[in-house]
PDB file of C-alpha atoms in Angstrom:
ATOM      1  CA  MET A 392      -8.767  -6.520  -1.297  1.00 84.00           C
ATOM      2  CA  ASP A 393     -10.448  -8.883   1.145  1.00 87.00           C
ATOM      3  CA  SER A 394      -9.745 -12.493   0.168  1.00 84.00           C
ATOM      4  CA  ASN A 395     -13.416 -13.415   0.751  1.00 86.00           C
ATOM      5  CA  SER A 396     -14.573 -11.209  -2.143  1.00 86.00           C
ATOM      6  CA  LEU A 397     -11.434 -11.276  -4.313  1.00 83.00           C
ATOM      7  CA  PHE A 398     -13.032 -12.630  -7.503  1.00 82.00           C
ATOM      8  CA  TYR A 399     -15.787 -10.028  -7.430  1.00 81.00           C
ATOM      9  CA  SER A 400     -13.426  -7.164  -6.509  1.00 86.00           C
ATOM     10  CA  LEU A 401     -10.947  -7.930  -9.289  1.00 85.00           C
ATOM     11  CA  GLU A 402     -13.683  -7.473 -11.879  1.00 85.00           C
ATOM     12  CA  LEU A 403     -14.403  -3.975 -10.567  1.00 82.00           C
ATOM     13  CA  VAL A 404     -10.827  -2.749 -11.118  1.00 82.00           C
ATOM     14  CA  ALA A 405     -10.238  -4.609 -14.382  1.00 80.00           C
ATOM     15  CA  GLY A 406     -10.770  -1.360 -16.312  1.00 73.00           C
ATOM     16  CA  SER A 407      -7.242  -0.335 -15.290  1.00 71.00           C
ATOM     17  CA  GLY A 408      -5.816  -3.544 -16.704  1.00 73.00           C
ATOM     18  CA  ASN A 409      -5.078  -4.662 -13.137  1.00 72.00           C
ATOM     19  CA  THR A 410      -6.148  -8.269 -13.057  1.00 80.00           C
ATOM     20  CA  LEU A 411      -4.944 -11.847 -12.613  1.00 86.00           C
ATOM     21  CA  ASN A 412      -5.327 -14.895 -14.813  1.00 87.00           C
ATOM     22  CA  VAL A 413      -7.647 -17.794 -13.953  1.00 89.00           C
ATOM     23  CA  GLU A 414      -4.809 -19.982 -12.663  1.00 91.00           C
ATOM     24  CA  GLN A 415      -3.593 -17.299 -10.245  1.00 92.00           C
ATOM     25  CA  ARG A 416      -7.106 -16.561  -8.990  1.00 91.00           C
ATOM     26  CA  THR A 417      -7.814 -20.245  -8.354  1.00 91.00           C
ATOM     27  CA  ALA A 418      -4.533 -20.695  -6.455  1.00 93.00           C
ATOM     28  CA  LEU A 419      -5.213 -17.616  -4.306  1.00 93.00           C
ATOM     29  CA  GLN A 420      -8.715 -18.786  -3.453  1.00 90.00           C
ATOM     30  CA  THR A 421      -7.218 -21.849  -1.744  1.00 92.00           C
ATOM     31  CA  SER A 422      -3.903 -20.565  -0.397  1.00 94.00           C
ATOM     32  CA  LEU A 423      -5.253 -17.429   1.303  1.00 94.00           C
ATOM     33  CA  VAL A 424      -7.710 -19.520   3.323  1.00 93.00           C
ATOM     34  CA  ILE A 425      -4.829 -21.762   4.471  1.00 94.00           C
ATOM     35  CA  LEU A 426      -2.701 -18.687   5.180  1.00 94.00           C
ATOM     36  CA  LYS A 427      -5.390 -17.224   7.420  1.00 94.00           C
ATOM     37  CA  LYS A 428      -5.662 -20.455   9.389  1.00 94.00           C
ATOM     38  CA  ASN A 429      -1.911 -21.083   9.753  1.00 93.00           C
ATOM     39  CA  TYR A 430      -1.075 -17.573  10.981  1.00 93.00           C
ATOM     40  CA  LYS A 431      -4.343 -17.135  12.934  1.00 93.00           C
ATOM     41  CA  PHE A 432      -5.163 -13.876  11.148  1.00 94.00           C
ATOM     42  CA  HIS A 433      -8.567 -12.253  11.657  1.00 94.00           C
ATOM     43  CA  ARG A 434      -8.686 -11.710   7.901  1.00 93.00           C
ATOM     44  CA  VAL A 435      -6.389 -11.821   4.878  1.00 95.00           C
ATOM     45  CA  LEU A 436      -6.124  -9.259   2.086  1.00 94.00           C
ATOM     46  CA  PHE A 437      -4.643  -9.731  -1.363  1.00 94.00           C
ATOM     47  CA  TRP A 438      -2.440  -6.636  -1.619  1.00 95.00           C
ATOM     48  CA  GLY A 439      -1.322  -6.964  -5.232  1.00 93.00           C
ATOM     49  CA  LYS A 440       1.604  -7.801  -7.491  1.00 95.00           C
ATOM     50  CA  ILE A 441       5.003  -6.177  -8.035  1.00 95.00           C
ATOM     51  CA  LEU A 442       6.437  -6.941 -11.445  1.00 94.00           C
ATOM     52  CA  GLY A 443      10.010  -8.241 -11.786  1.00 94.00           C
ATOM     53  CA  LEU A 444      12.294  -9.001 -14.725  1.00 94.00           C
ATOM     54  CA  LYS A 445      12.559 -12.733 -13.871  1.00 94.00           C
ATOM     55  CA  GLU A 446       9.597 -13.339 -11.568  1.00 94.00           C
ATOM     56  CA  ASP A 447       6.666 -11.350 -10.185  1.00 95.00           C
ATOM     57  CA  TYR A 448       6.033 -10.926  -6.456  1.00 96.00           C
ATOM     58  CA  PHE A 449       2.463 -11.625  -5.302  1.00 96.00           C
ATOM     59  CA  ILE A 450       1.759  -9.841  -1.998  1.00 96.00           C
ATOM     60  CA  ALA A 451      -0.755 -10.716   0.746  1.00 96.00           C
ATOM     61  CA  GLN A 452      -1.400  -9.055   4.102  1.00 95.00           C
ATOM     62  CA  GLY A 453      -2.810 -10.555   7.275  1.00 95.00           C
ATOM     63  CA  ARG A 454      -4.649  -8.396   9.808  1.00 94.00           C
ATOM     64  CA  GLY A 455      -5.091  -9.009  13.524  1.00 92.00           C
ATOM     65  CA  GLU A 456      -7.346  -7.417  16.132  1.00 92.00           C
ATOM     66  CA  ASP A 457      -6.030  -3.913  15.424  1.00 92.00           C
ATOM     67  CA  GLU A 458      -6.367  -3.379  11.672  1.00 91.00           C
ATOM     68  CA  MET A 459      -3.594  -0.783  11.556  1.00 90.00           C
ATOM     69  CA  LYS A 460      -0.972  -2.119  13.981  1.00 90.00           C
ATOM     70  CA  ASP A 461      -1.469  -5.905  13.780  1.00 92.00           C
ATOM     71  CA  LYS A 462      -0.389  -6.297  10.180  1.00 93.00           C
ATOM     72  CA  LYS A 463       1.955  -8.803   8.535  1.00 95.00           C
ATOM     73  CA  THR A 464       3.054  -8.896   4.899  1.00 96.00           C
ATOM     74  CA  LEU A 465       3.891 -12.024   2.916  1.00 96.00           C
ATOM     75  CA  TYR A 466       5.029 -12.670  -0.653  1.00 97.00           C
ATOM     76  CA  SER A 467       4.850 -15.549  -3.109  1.00 96.00           C
ATOM     77  CA  PHE A 468       5.955 -16.411  -6.634  1.00 95.00           C
ATOM     78  CA  ASN A 469       3.263 -19.015  -7.372  1.00 94.00           C
ATOM     79  CA  CYS A 470       0.282 -17.791  -5.263  1.00 92.00           C
ATOM     80  CA  MET A 471       0.604 -20.948  -3.145  1.00 93.00           C
ATOM     81  CA  ASP A 472       3.813 -20.838  -1.068  1.00 94.00           C
ATOM     82  CA  TRP A 473       4.085 -17.727   1.105  1.00 95.00           C
ATOM     83  CA  MET A 474       7.154 -16.211   2.791  1.00 95.00           C
ATOM     84  CA  LEU A 475       6.972 -13.635   5.575  1.00 95.00           C
ATOM     85  CA  LEU A 476       8.496 -10.191   4.951  1.00 94.00           C
ATOM     86  CA  ALA A 477      10.407  -8.486   7.751  1.00 92.00           C
ATOM     87  CA  PRO A 478       9.041  -5.053   8.801  1.00 91.00           C
ATOM     88  CA  ALA A 479      10.637  -2.037   7.097  1.00 91.00           C
ATOM     89  CA  THR A 480      12.669  -0.206   9.754  1.00 92.00           C
ATOM     90  CA  ASP A 481      13.957   3.368   9.362  1.00 91.00           C
ATOM     91  CA  SER A 482      17.529   2.169   8.795  1.00 92.00           C
ATOM     92  CA  VAL A 483      16.447  -0.304   6.077  1.00 93.00           C
ATOM     93  CA  ILE A 484      14.331   2.387   4.373  1.00 93.00           C
ATOM     94  CA  GLU A 485      17.361   4.697   4.299  1.00 91.00           C
ATOM     95  CA  GLU A 486      19.621   1.979   2.866  1.00 91.00           C
ATOM     96  CA  VAL A 487      17.097   1.012   0.178  1.00 92.00           C
ATOM     97  CA  SER A 488      16.460   4.624  -0.891  1.00 91.00           C
ATOM     98  CA  LYS A 489      20.208   5.101  -1.312  1.00 87.00           C
ATOM     99  CA  THR A 490      20.999   1.785  -2.996  1.00 91.00           C
ATOM    100  CA  ALA A 491      18.119   0.168  -4.922  1.00 87.00           C
ATOM    101  CA  LYS A 492      17.373   1.660  -8.342  1.00 88.00           C
ATOM    102  CA  GLY A 493      15.637   0.493 -11.507  1.00 88.00           C
ATOM    103  CA  SER A 494      13.231  -2.398 -11.976  1.00 92.00           C
ATOM    104  CA  PHE A 495      12.807  -5.296  -9.572  1.00 95.00           C
ATOM    105  CA  VAL A 496      14.750  -8.376 -10.657  1.00 93.00           C
ATOM    106  CA  GLY A 497      12.412 -10.982  -9.154  1.00 93.00           C
ATOM    107  CA  ASP A 498      15.059 -12.629  -6.951  1.00 94.00           C
ATOM    108  CA  PRO A 499      14.820 -11.934  -3.179  1.00 94.00           C
ATOM    109  CA  SER A 500      18.534 -12.689  -2.695  1.00 93.00           C
ATOM    110  CA  TYR A 501      19.675 -10.277  -5.417  1.00 93.00           C
ATOM    111  CA  VAL A 502      22.028  -7.679  -3.873  1.00 92.00           C
ATOM    112  CA  TYR A 503      22.078  -3.974  -4.799  1.00 91.00           C
ATOM    113  CA  GLU A 504      25.297  -2.057  -4.149  1.00 88.00           C
ATOM    114  CA  HIS A 505      26.023   1.642  -3.726  1.00 83.00           C
ATOM    115  CA  VAL A 506      29.533   3.058  -3.369  1.00 84.00           C
ATOM    116  CA  GLU A 507      30.244   6.415  -1.717  1.00 80.00           C
ATOM    117  CA  ILE A 508      33.652   8.062  -1.502  1.00 79.00           C
ATOM    118  CA  HIS A 509      34.287   9.862   1.786  1.00 72.00           C
ATOM    119  CA  ARG A 510      37.193  12.256   2.192  1.00 72.00           C
ATOM    120  CA  ALA A 511      38.922  12.900   5.503  1.00 67.00           C
ATOM    121  CA  GLY A 512      41.753  15.257   6.422  1.00 61.00           C
ATOM    122  CA  GLY A 513      42.949  18.539   4.931  1.00 58.00           C
ATOM    123  CA  ARG A 514      43.041  19.675   1.306  1.00 60.00           C
ATOM    124  CA  ASN A 515      46.584  18.405   0.645  1.00 59.00           C
ATOM    125  CA  ASP A 516      46.610  15.229   2.734  1.00 58.00           C
ATOM    126  CA  ALA A 517      42.969  14.126   2.182  1.00 62.00           C
ATOM    127  CA  ILE A 518      42.355  10.400   2.587  1.00 70.00           C
ATOM    128  CA  GLN A 519      39.728   8.821   0.346  1.00 73.00           C
ATOM    129  CA  GLU A 520      37.662   6.002   1.765  1.00 75.00           C
ATOM    130  CA  GLU A 521      35.120   3.927  -0.119  1.00 78.00           C
ATOM    131  CA  VAL A 522      31.907   3.126   1.780  1.00 79.00           C
ATOM    132  CA  VAL A 523      29.874   0.312   0.211  1.00 82.00           C
ATOM    133  CA  THR A 524      26.180  -0.074   1.094  1.00 85.00           C
ATOM    134  CA  LYS A 525      24.553  -3.406   0.230  1.00 88.00           C
ATOM    135  CA  VAL A 526      20.880  -4.350   0.437  1.00 91.00           C
ATOM    136  CA  ASN A 527      19.016  -7.382  -0.895  1.00 93.00           C
ATOM    137  CA  GLU A 528      15.831  -7.281  -2.956  1.00 94.00           C
ATOM    138  CA  GLU A 529      13.722  -8.797  -0.181  1.00 95.00           C
ATOM    139  CA  SER A 530      14.435  -5.685   1.914  1.00 95.00           C
ATOM    140  CA  ARG A 531      13.578  -3.480  -1.063  1.00 95.00           C
ATOM    141  CA  LEU A 532      10.277  -5.359  -1.443  1.00 96.00           C
ATOM    142  CA  ALA A 533       9.389  -4.775   2.231  1.00 96.00           C
ATOM    143  CA  VAL A 534      10.208  -1.057   1.937  1.00 95.00           C
ATOM    144  CA  THR A 535       8.215  -0.631  -1.287  1.00 96.00           C
ATOM    145  CA  VAL A 536       5.099  -2.268   0.192  1.00 96.00           C
ATOM    146  CA  HIS A 537       5.480  -0.113   3.320  1.00 96.00           C
ATOM    147  CA  GLN A 538       5.807   3.108   1.296  1.00 95.00           C
ATOM    148  CA  ILE A 539       2.797   2.339  -0.897  1.00 95.00           C
ATOM    149  CA  ASP A 540       0.749   1.560   2.238  1.00 94.00           C
ATOM    150  CA  GLU A 541       1.851   4.853   3.804  1.00 93.00           C
ATOM    151  CA  GLU A 542       1.235   7.037   0.760  1.00 92.00           C
ATOM    152  CA  ALA A 543      -1.506   5.380  -1.284  1.00 92.00           C
ATOM    153  CA  SER A 544      -3.679   2.976   0.760  1.00 93.00           C
ATOM    154  CA  VAL A 545      -7.273   4.287   0.733  1.00 94.00           C
ATOM    155  CA  VAL A 546     -10.470   3.693   2.721  1.00 95.00           C
ATOM    156  CA  PRO A 547     -13.851   5.501   2.611  1.00 95.00           C
ATOM    157  CA  ARG A 548     -14.675   7.818   5.516  1.00 92.00           C
ATOM    158  CA  GLY A 549     -16.516   5.851   8.202  1.00 92.00           C
ATOM    159  CA  ALA A 550     -15.309   2.392   7.135  1.00 93.00           C
ATOM    160  CA  TYR A 551     -13.109   2.108  10.236  1.00 94.00           C
ATOM    161  CA  LEU A 552     -13.584   3.116  13.864  1.00 93.00           C
ATOM    162  CA  LYS A 553     -11.009   4.067  16.468  1.00 91.00           C
ATOM    163  CA  SER A 554     -11.906   3.244  20.076  1.00 90.00           C
ATOM    164  CA  PRO A 555     -10.981   5.529  23.016  1.00 89.00           C
ATOM    165  CA  HIS A 556      -8.175   3.035  23.746  1.00 88.00           C
ATOM    166  CA  GLY A 557      -6.732   3.494  20.253  1.00 87.00           C
ATOM    167  CA  LEU A 558      -7.910   0.195  18.755  1.00 92.00           C
ATOM    168  CA  VAL A 559      -8.708   0.495  15.025  1.00 92.00           C
ATOM    169  CA  GLN A 560     -11.325  -1.929  13.724  1.00 92.00           C
ATOM    170  CA  ILE A 561     -13.802  -2.345  10.868  1.00 93.00           C
ATOM    171  CA  ASN A 562     -17.024  -0.382  11.329  1.00 93.00           C
ATOM    172  CA  ARG A 563     -19.646  -3.125  11.017  1.00 92.00           C
ATOM    173  CA  SER A 564     -22.432  -0.554  10.635  1.00 92.00           C
ATOM    174  CA  PHE A 565     -20.785   1.185   7.664  1.00 92.00           C
ATOM    175  CA  GLY A 566     -23.279   1.114   4.796  1.00 92.00           C
ATOM    176  CA  GLY A 567     -21.155   2.943   2.232  1.00 91.00           C
ATOM    177  CA  LEU A 568     -20.942   6.511   0.988  1.00 92.00           C
ATOM    178  CA  SER A 569     -23.854   8.044  -0.890  1.00 92.00           C
ATOM    179  CA  HIS A 570     -23.398   8.757  -4.600  1.00 90.00           C
ATOM    180  CA  SER A 571     -22.889  12.479  -3.915  1.00 90.00           C
ATOM    181  CA  GLU A 572     -20.340  11.760  -1.128  1.00 90.00           C
ATOM    182  CA  ALA A 573     -18.457   9.288  -3.321  1.00 89.00           C
ATOM    183  CA  GLY A 574     -17.766  12.018  -5.857  1.00 88.00           C
ATOM    184  CA  LYS A 575     -15.741  14.083  -3.362  1.00 90.00           C
ATOM    185  CA  LEU A 576     -12.097  13.381  -2.535  1.00 91.00           C
ATOM    186  CA  ASP A 577     -12.724  14.711   1.010  1.00 89.00           C
ATOM    187  CA  ASN A 578     -14.576  11.489   1.850  1.00 92.00           C
ATOM    188  CA  PHE A 579     -11.597   9.218   1.243  1.00 94.00           C
ATOM    189  CA  LEU A 580      -8.801   8.707   3.758  1.00 92.00           C
ATOM    190  CA  HIS A 581      -5.265   7.315   3.912  1.00 92.00           C
ATOM    191  CA  PHE A 582      -5.203   4.094   5.936  1.00 92.00           C
ATOM    192  CA  SER A 583      -1.932   4.971   7.669  1.00 90.00           C
ATOM    193  CA  LYS A 584      -0.852   6.962  10.714  1.00 88.00           C
ATOM    194  CA  ALA A 585      -2.141  10.545  10.389  1.00 83.00           C
ATOM    195  CA  LYS A 586       0.430  13.246   9.656  1.00 81.00           C
ATOM    196  CA  ASN A 587      -1.723  16.285   8.818  1.00 70.00           C
ATOM    197  CA  LEU A 588      -4.350  16.228  11.606  1.00 63.00           C
ATOM    198  CA  LYS A 589      -2.121  18.123  14.048  1.00 62.00           C
ATOM    199  CA  LYS A 590      -1.727  20.910  11.484  1.00 61.00           C
ATOM    200  CA  LYS A 591      -5.467  21.636  11.386  1.00 61.00           C
ATOM    201  CA  SER A 592      -6.876  24.626  13.239  1.00 56.00           C
ATOM    202  CA  ILE A 593      -9.148  24.302  16.284  1.00 53.00           C
ATOM    203  CA  LEU A 594     -12.060  25.475  14.115  1.00 51.00           C
ATOM    204  CA  GLU A 595     -11.419  22.701  11.569  1.00 58.00           C
ATOM    205  CA  MET A 596     -10.999  20.088  14.316  1.00 57.00           C
ATOM    206  CA  GLY A 597     -14.359  21.062  15.770  1.00 58.00           C
ATOM    207  CA  ASP A 598     -16.177  19.587  12.765  1.00 64.00           C
ATOM    208  CA  LEU A 599     -14.416  16.214  13.030  1.00 75.00           C
ATOM    209  CA  ASN A 600     -15.626  13.072  14.752  1.00 76.00           C
ATOM    210  CA  PRO A 601     -12.623  11.537  16.571  1.00 75.00           C
ATOM    211  CA  ALA A 602     -14.072   8.027  16.169  1.00 83.00           C
ATOM    212  CA  ILE A 603     -13.937   8.133  12.347  1.00 87.00           C
ATOM    213  CA  ASP A 604     -11.844  11.219  11.478  1.00 83.00           C
ATOM    214  CA  PHE A 605      -8.508   9.948  12.786  1.00 86.00           C
ATOM    215  CA  LEU A 606      -6.890   9.564   9.341  1.00 89.00           C
ATOM    216  CA  ASP A 607      -5.558  12.028   6.762  1.00 88.00           C
ATOM    217  CA  VAL A 608      -7.845  13.124   3.914  1.00 90.00           C
ATOM    218  CA  LEU A 609      -6.752  12.483   0.324  1.00 90.00           C
ATOM    219  CA  SER A 610      -7.632  16.056  -0.663  1.00 86.00           C
ATOM    220  CA  ASP A 611      -4.773  17.317   1.582  1.00 84.00           C
ATOM    221  CA  ASP A 612      -2.164  15.384  -0.420  1.00 84.00           C
ATOM    222  CA  ILE A 613       0.748  17.282  -1.940  1.00 81.00           C
ATOM    223  CA  PRO A 614       1.070  17.712  -4.849  1.00 79.00           C
ATOM    224  CA  LYS A 615      -2.572  18.485  -5.549  1.00 84.00           C
ATOM    225  CA  GLY A 616      -3.987  16.390  -8.348  1.00 84.00           C
ATOM    226  CA  SER A 617      -2.175  13.183  -7.437  1.00 90.00           C
ATOM    227  CA  TRP A 618      -5.453  11.220  -7.555  1.00 92.00           C
ATOM    228  CA  SER A 619      -7.767  10.471 -10.475  1.00 91.00           C
ATOM    229  CA  LEU A 620     -11.413  10.013  -9.399  1.00 91.00           C
ATOM    230  CA  GLN A 621     -13.902   8.451 -11.825  1.00 89.00           C
ATOM    231  CA  LEU A 622     -17.286   6.752 -11.834  1.00 85.00           C
ATOM    232  CA  GLU A 623     -17.349   3.593 -13.950  1.00 81.00           C
ATOM    233  CA  CYS A 624     -19.723   0.742 -14.854  1.00 74.00           C
ATOM    234  CA  ALA A 625     -22.654   3.087 -15.555  1.00 71.00           C
ATOM    235  CA  SER A 626     -21.744   5.167 -12.458  1.00 76.00           C
ATOM    236  CA  ARG A 627     -22.141   2.123 -10.201  1.00 85.00           C
ATOM    237  CA  VAL A 628     -18.477   1.966  -9.149  1.00 90.00           C
ATOM    238  CA  LEU A 629     -16.257   4.748  -7.830  1.00 92.00           C
ATOM    239  CA  VAL A 630     -12.622   4.232  -8.902  1.00 93.00           C
ATOM    240  CA  LEU A 631      -9.606   6.125  -7.563  1.00 93.00           C
ATOM    241  CA  ARG A 632      -6.208   5.789  -9.220  1.00 93.00           C
ATOM    242  CA  SER A 633      -2.939   7.035  -7.745  1.00 93.00           C
ATOM    243  CA  LEU A 634      -0.748   9.041 -10.105  1.00 93.00           C
ATOM    244  CA  LEU A 635       2.068   9.033  -7.539  1.00 93.00           C
ATOM    245  CA  TRP A 636       2.180   5.218  -7.462  1.00 94.00           C
ATOM    246  CA  PRO A 637       0.954   4.145 -10.928  1.00 92.00           C
ATOM    247  CA  GLY A 638      -0.778   0.779 -10.619  1.00 92.00           C
ATOM    248  CA  LEU A 639      -2.618   1.527  -7.345  1.00 93.00           C
ATOM    249  CA  THR A 640      -6.382   1.301  -7.925  1.00 93.00           C
ATOM    250  CA  PHE A 641      -9.113   1.718  -5.299  1.00 94.00           C
ATOM    251  CA  PHE A 642     -12.810   0.934  -5.769  1.00 93.00           C
ATOM    252  CA  HIS A 643     -15.977   1.582  -3.793  1.00 94.00           C
ATOM    253  CA  LEU A 644     -19.586   0.701  -4.523  1.00 93.00           C
ATOM    254  CA  PRO A 645     -21.666   3.650  -3.198  1.00 93.00           C
ATOM    255  CA  THR A 646     -24.436   2.756  -0.696  1.00 92.00           C
ATOM    256  CA  THR A 647     -22.702  -0.595   0.009  1.00 93.00           C
ATOM    257  CA  PRO A 648     -19.814  -1.453   2.351  1.00 93.00           C
ATOM    258  CA  GLN A 649     -17.831  -2.915  -0.582  1.00 93.00           C
ATOM    259  CA  HIS A 650     -14.424  -1.277  -1.060  1.00 94.00           C
ATOM    260  CA  GLY A 651     -10.800  -2.217  -1.527  1.00 93.00           C
ATOM    261  CA  HIS A 652      -7.599  -1.475  -3.369  1.00 93.00           C
ATOM    262  CA  ILE A 653      -4.954  -3.360  -5.304  1.00 93.00           C
ATOM    263  CA  TYR A 654      -1.498  -2.518  -6.589  1.00 94.00           C
ATOM    264  CA  ILE A 655      -0.149  -4.065  -9.790  1.00 94.00           C
ATOM    265  CA  GLY A 656       2.928  -2.257 -11.023  1.00 93.00           C
ATOM    266  CA  ASP A 657       6.714  -2.143 -11.186  1.00 93.00           C
ATOM    267  CA  GLY A 658       7.115  -0.832  -7.625  1.00 92.00           C
ATOM    268  CA  ARG A 659       8.531   2.529  -8.683  1.00 92.00           C
ATOM    269  CA  LYS A 660       7.228   5.907  -7.539  1.00 92.00           C
ATOM    270  CA  ASN A 661       6.432   8.581 -10.116  1.00 90.00           C
ATOM    271  CA  LEU A 662       8.894  11.230  -8.939  1.00 85.00           C
ATOM    272  CA  ASP A 663       8.124  13.397 -11.979  1.00 85.00           C
ATOM    273  CA  LEU A 664       4.494  13.928 -10.925  1.00 82.00           C
ATOM    274  CA  PRO A 665       4.928  17.536  -9.625  1.00 78.00           C
ATOM    275  CA  PHE A 666       6.220  18.533 -13.080  1.00 80.00           C
ATOM    276  CA  MET A 667       3.417  16.704 -14.902  1.00 75.00           C
ATOM    277  CA  ILE A 668       0.435  18.312 -13.161  1.00 67.00           C
TER     278      ILE A 668
END
């Protein structure tokens, strides 16, 4: 959610129970402006909140010239003091997926451990060796934010443009989807590097506009049915909720450029979804 319209946007997703108290909103209104100035971001988004047993992590993202590549993530406990998160590399993602289980503790220095027993040698003279993998919660936080961005960040079709040089920026002429378009999952895209476009046939690619159709469509997601689409507030607001990442809510006001998403949850993926649909 863009920090400039945070108060207004939070009201539109409040039907999911995803909201902040007055104290947190007031702190964010000041601190996100300072954050933008200190880091020289083009704009700042309030990403959401990951719930912990001791403390909750408030997450913000700063965007640069390229909306997709120039992105930095920060976290805070009090909505005022922000710490930068390191990018989630492939090796860190692998370590976290193997090690970190259960709820977040709310302590960035908390260490998760995973022990594996490796056997070497023949059947009779096998040597057992314990391999211990350790990862702290700050790394888990970075990986969780990265995975939610990859699998559940949403934008309306046409809200962003990709230049011939590959630069992704906001489409200033985007006036919003019509009411009929907003009711179709085909008109909403993942705001992450496309994975399914190369799988489309030449016939399907012929109907796409490379300037705006450079992202994956939500309707191609597997498993099917991982999104809940509803019209709320007397059909004024389109709301999308992720069933794969419970707590991720996206909103769009048809015929206006207003849109955004927020995540407020425990940071755990619903791995049982394929068996629930």
